mmCIF file of C-alpha atoms in Angstrom:
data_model
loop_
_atom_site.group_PDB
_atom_site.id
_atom_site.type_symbol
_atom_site.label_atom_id
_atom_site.label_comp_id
_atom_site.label_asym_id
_atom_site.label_seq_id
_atom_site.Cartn_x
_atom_site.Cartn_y
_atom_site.Cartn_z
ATOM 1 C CA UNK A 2 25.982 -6.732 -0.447
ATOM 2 C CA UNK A 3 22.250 -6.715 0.323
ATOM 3 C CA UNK A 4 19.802 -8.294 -2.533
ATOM 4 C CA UNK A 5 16.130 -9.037 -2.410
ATOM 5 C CA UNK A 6 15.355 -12.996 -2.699
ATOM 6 C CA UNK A 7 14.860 -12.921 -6.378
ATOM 7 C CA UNK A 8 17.439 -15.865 -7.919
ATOM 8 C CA UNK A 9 19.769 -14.163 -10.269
ATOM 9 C CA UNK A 10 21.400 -12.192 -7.697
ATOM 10 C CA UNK A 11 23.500 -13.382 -5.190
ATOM 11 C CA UNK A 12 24.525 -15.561 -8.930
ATOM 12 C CA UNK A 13 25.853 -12.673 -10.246
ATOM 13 C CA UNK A 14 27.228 -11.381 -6.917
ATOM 14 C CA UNK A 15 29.282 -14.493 -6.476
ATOM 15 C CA UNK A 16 30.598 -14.398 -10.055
ATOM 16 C CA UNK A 17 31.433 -10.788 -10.061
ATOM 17 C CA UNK A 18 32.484 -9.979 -5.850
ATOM 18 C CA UNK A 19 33.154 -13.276 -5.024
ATOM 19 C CA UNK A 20 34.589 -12.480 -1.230
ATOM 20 C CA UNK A 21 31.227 -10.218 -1.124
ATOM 21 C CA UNK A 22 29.119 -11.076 1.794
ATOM 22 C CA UNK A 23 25.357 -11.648 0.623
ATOM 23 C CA UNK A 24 22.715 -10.570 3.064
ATOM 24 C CA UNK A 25 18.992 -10.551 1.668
ATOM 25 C CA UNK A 26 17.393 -7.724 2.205
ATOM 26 C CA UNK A 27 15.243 -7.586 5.643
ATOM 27 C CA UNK A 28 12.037 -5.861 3.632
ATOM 28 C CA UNK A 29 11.798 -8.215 1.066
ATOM 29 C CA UNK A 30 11.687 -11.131 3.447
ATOM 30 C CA UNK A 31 9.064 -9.224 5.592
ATOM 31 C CA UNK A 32 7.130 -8.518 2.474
ATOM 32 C CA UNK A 33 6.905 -12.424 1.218
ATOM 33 C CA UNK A 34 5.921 -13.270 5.273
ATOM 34 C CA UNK A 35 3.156 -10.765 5.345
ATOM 35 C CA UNK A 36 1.793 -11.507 1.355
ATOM 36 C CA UNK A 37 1.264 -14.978 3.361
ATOM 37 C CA UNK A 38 -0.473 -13.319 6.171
ATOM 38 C CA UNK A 39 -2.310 -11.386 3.842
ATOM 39 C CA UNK A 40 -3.283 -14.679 1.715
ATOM 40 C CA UNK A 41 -4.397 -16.366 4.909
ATOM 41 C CA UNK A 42 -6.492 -13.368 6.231
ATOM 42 C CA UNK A 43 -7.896 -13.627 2.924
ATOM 43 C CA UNK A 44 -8.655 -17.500 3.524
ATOM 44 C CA UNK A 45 -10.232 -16.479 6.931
ATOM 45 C CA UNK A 46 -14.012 -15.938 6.875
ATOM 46 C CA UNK A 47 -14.208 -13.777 9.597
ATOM 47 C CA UNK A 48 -17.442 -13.053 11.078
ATOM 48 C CA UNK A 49 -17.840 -9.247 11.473
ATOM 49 C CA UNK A 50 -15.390 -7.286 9.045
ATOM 50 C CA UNK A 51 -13.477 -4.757 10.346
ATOM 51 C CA UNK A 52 -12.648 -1.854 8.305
ATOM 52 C CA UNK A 53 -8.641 -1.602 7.267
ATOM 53 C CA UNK A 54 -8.038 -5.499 8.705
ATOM 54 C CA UNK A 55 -5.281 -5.869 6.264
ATOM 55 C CA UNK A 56 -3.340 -3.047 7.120
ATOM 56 C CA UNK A 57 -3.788 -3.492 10.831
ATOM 57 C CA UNK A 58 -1.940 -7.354 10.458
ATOM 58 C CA UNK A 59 0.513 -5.955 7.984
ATOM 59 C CA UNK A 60 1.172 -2.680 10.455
ATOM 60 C CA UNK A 61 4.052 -3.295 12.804
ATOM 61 C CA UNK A 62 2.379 -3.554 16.312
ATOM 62 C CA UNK A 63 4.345 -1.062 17.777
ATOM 63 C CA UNK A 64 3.428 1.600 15.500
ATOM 64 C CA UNK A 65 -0.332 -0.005 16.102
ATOM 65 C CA UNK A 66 -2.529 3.105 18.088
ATOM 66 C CA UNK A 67 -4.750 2.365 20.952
ATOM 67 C CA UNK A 68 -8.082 2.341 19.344
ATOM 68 C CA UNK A 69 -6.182 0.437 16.593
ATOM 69 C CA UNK A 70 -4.951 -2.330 18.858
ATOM 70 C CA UNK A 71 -8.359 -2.650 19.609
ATOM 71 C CA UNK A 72 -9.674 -3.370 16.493
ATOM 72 C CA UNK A 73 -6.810 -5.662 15.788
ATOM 73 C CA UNK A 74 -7.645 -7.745 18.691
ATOM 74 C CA UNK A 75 -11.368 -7.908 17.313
ATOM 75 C CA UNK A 76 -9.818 -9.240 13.811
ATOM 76 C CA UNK A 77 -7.483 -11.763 16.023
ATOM 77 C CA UNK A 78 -10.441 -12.743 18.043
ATOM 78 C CA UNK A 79 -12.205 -14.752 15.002
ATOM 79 C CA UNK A 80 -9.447 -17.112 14.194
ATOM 80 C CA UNK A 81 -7.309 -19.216 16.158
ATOM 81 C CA UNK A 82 -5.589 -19.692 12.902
ATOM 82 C CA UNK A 83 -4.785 -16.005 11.736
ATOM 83 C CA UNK A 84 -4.237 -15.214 15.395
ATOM 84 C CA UNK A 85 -1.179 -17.655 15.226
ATOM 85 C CA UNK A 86 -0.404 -16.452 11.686
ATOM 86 C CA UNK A 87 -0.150 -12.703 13.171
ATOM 87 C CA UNK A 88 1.797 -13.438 16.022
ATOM 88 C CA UNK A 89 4.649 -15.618 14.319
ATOM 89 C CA UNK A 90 4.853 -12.442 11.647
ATOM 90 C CA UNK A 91 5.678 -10.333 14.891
ATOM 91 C CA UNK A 92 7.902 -12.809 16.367
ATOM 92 C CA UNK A 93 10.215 -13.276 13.148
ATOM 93 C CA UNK A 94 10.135 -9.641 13.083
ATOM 94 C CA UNK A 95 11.100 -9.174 16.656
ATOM 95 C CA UNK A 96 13.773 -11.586 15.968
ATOM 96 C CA UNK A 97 15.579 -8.868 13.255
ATOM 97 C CA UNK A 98 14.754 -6.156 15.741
ATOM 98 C CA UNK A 99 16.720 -7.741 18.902
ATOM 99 C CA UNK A 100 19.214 -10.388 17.622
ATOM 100 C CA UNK A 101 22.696 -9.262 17.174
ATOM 101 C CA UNK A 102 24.602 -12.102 16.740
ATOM 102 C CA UNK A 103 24.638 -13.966 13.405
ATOM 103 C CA UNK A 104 24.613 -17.747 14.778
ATOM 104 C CA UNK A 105 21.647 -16.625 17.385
ATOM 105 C CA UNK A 106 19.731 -15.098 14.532
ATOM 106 C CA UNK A 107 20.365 -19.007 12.918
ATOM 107 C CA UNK A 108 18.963 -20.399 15.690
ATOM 108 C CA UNK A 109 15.844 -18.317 16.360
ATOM 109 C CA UNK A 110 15.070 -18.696 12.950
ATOM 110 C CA UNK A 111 15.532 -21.923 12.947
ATOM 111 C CA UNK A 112 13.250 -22.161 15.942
ATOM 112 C CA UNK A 113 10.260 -20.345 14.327
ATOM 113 C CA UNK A 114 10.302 -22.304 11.113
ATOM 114 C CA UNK A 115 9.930 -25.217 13.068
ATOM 115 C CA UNK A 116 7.548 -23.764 15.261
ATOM 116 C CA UNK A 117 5.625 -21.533 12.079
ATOM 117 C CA UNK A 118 5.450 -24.751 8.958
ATOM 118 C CA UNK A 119 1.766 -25.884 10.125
ATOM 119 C CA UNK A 120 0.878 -22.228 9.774
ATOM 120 C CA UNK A 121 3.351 -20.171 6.978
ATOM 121 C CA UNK A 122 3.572 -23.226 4.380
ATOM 122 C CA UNK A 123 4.686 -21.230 1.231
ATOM 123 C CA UNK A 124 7.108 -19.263 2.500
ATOM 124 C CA UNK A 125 9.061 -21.660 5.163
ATOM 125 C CA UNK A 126 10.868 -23.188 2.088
ATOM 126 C CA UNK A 127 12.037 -19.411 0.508
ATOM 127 C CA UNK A 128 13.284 -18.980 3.946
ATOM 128 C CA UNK A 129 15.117 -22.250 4.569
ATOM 129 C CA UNK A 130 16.727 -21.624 1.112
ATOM 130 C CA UNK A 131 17.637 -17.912 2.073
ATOM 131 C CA UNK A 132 18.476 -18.461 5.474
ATOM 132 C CA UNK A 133 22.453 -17.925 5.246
ATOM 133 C CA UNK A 134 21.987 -14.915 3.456
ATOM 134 C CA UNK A 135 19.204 -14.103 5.492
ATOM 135 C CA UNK A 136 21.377 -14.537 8.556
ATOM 136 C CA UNK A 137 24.340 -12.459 7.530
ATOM 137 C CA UNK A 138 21.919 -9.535 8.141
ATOM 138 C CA UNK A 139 23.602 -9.621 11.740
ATOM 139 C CA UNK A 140 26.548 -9.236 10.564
ATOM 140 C CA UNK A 141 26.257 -5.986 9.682
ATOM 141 C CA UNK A 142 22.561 -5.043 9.754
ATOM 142 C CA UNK A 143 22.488 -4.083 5.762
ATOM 143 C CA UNK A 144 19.790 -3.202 3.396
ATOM 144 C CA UNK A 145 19.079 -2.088 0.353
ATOM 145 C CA UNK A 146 17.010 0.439 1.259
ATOM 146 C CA UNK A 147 18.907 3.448 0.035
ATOM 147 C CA UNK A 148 19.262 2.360 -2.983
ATOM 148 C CA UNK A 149 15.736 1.170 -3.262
ATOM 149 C CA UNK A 150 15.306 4.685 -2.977
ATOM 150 C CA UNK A 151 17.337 6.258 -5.694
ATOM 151 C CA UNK A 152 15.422 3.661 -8.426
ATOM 152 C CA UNK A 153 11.942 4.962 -7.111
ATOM 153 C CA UNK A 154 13.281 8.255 -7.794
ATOM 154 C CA UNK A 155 14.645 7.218 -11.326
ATOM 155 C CA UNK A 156 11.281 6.022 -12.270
ATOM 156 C CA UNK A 157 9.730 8.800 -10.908
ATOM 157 C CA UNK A 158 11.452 11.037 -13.554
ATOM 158 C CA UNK A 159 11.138 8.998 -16.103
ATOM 159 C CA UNK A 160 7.297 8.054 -15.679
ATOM 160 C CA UNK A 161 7.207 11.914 -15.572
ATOM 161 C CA UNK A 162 8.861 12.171 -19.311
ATOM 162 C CA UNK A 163 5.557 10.641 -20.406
ATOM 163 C CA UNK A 164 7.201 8.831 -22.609
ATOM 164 C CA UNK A 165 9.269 11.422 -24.283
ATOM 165 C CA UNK A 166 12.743 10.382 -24.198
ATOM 166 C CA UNK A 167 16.073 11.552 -25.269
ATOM 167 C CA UNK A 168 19.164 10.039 -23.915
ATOM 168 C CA UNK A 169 20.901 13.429 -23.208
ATOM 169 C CA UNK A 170 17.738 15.158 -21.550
ATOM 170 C CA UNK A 171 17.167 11.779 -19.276
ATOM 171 C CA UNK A 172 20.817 11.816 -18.715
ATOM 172 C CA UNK A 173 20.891 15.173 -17.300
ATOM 173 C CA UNK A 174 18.062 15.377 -15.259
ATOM 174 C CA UNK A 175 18.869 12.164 -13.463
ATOM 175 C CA UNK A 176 22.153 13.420 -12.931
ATOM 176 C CA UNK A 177 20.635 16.793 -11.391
ATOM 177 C CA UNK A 178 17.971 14.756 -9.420
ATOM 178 C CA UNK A 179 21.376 13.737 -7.436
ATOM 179 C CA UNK A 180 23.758 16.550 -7.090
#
């Protein structure tokens, strides 16, 4: 059962499914790593700002275009410090992209928060104390993306309601939202 890495959770999950397997959710780890990139670019007084520098860190490199890359590298080329910060993000994300082994995902992750604590100090300990979960993502690569989905769409109808709500109405159209 896939969560995000708020507390309650896998609680309830154990109580309720206790032979459920918990895996925390792949985005909301990624999100808490790069709101620490973002906090350290941020930090960084870089000399000549480059326009969209947040989104270019935050971007997977991959999915990074040409003149992009370039810029990034301009951003990278200021700080020794938010260089390293940049490439352990990619790293830990390279390491949900290619590991497919569960105990191999424990040790690479092991391996960068040893290698990442002088740089990614807040969130090394939400990872240490997430890690099993964190981990079982390789067991059977699970997220909660879908149904992260289906609540954006909930809200959606319901922030377009404006506030006007009967039960049956808000009942019906969520209802027709999904057949």
């Amino acid at each position: 059962m896939s969560v995000d890495m708020w507390g309650g959770f896998p609680k309830v999950i154990e109580k309720v499914f206790p032979n459920a397997v918990i895996v925390t959710d792949r985005f909301h780890v990624m999100k808490a790593l790069n709101e620490e990139l973002n906090k350290i670019r941020k930090q960084t007084k870089l000399n000549v700002k480059i326009k969209g520098e947040k989104w270019l860190l935050l971007k997977n490199k991959e999915d990074l275009k040409e003149e992009e890359l370039e810029k990034l590298e301009l951003v990278l080329k200021q700080s020794a410090r938010l260089r390293k910060a940049y490439e352990y993000k990619e790293s830990f994300r390279e390491i949900y992209e290619k590991v497919n082994d569960k105990e191999e995902g424990r040790l690479k992750f092991t391996e960068w928060l040893e290698n990442a604590k002088s740089i990614y100090t807040d969130v090394i300990s939400t990872i240490r104390r997430n890690l099993d979960s964190i981990c079982n993502y390789f067991l059977s690569r699970t997220t909660n993306g879908a149904m992260e989905g289906i609540n954006n769409r909930l809200k959606l109808i319901k922030r377009q309601a404006y506030g006007f709500m009967n039960f049956d109405n808000m009942r019906n159209r969520f209802l027709a939202c999904f057949s």
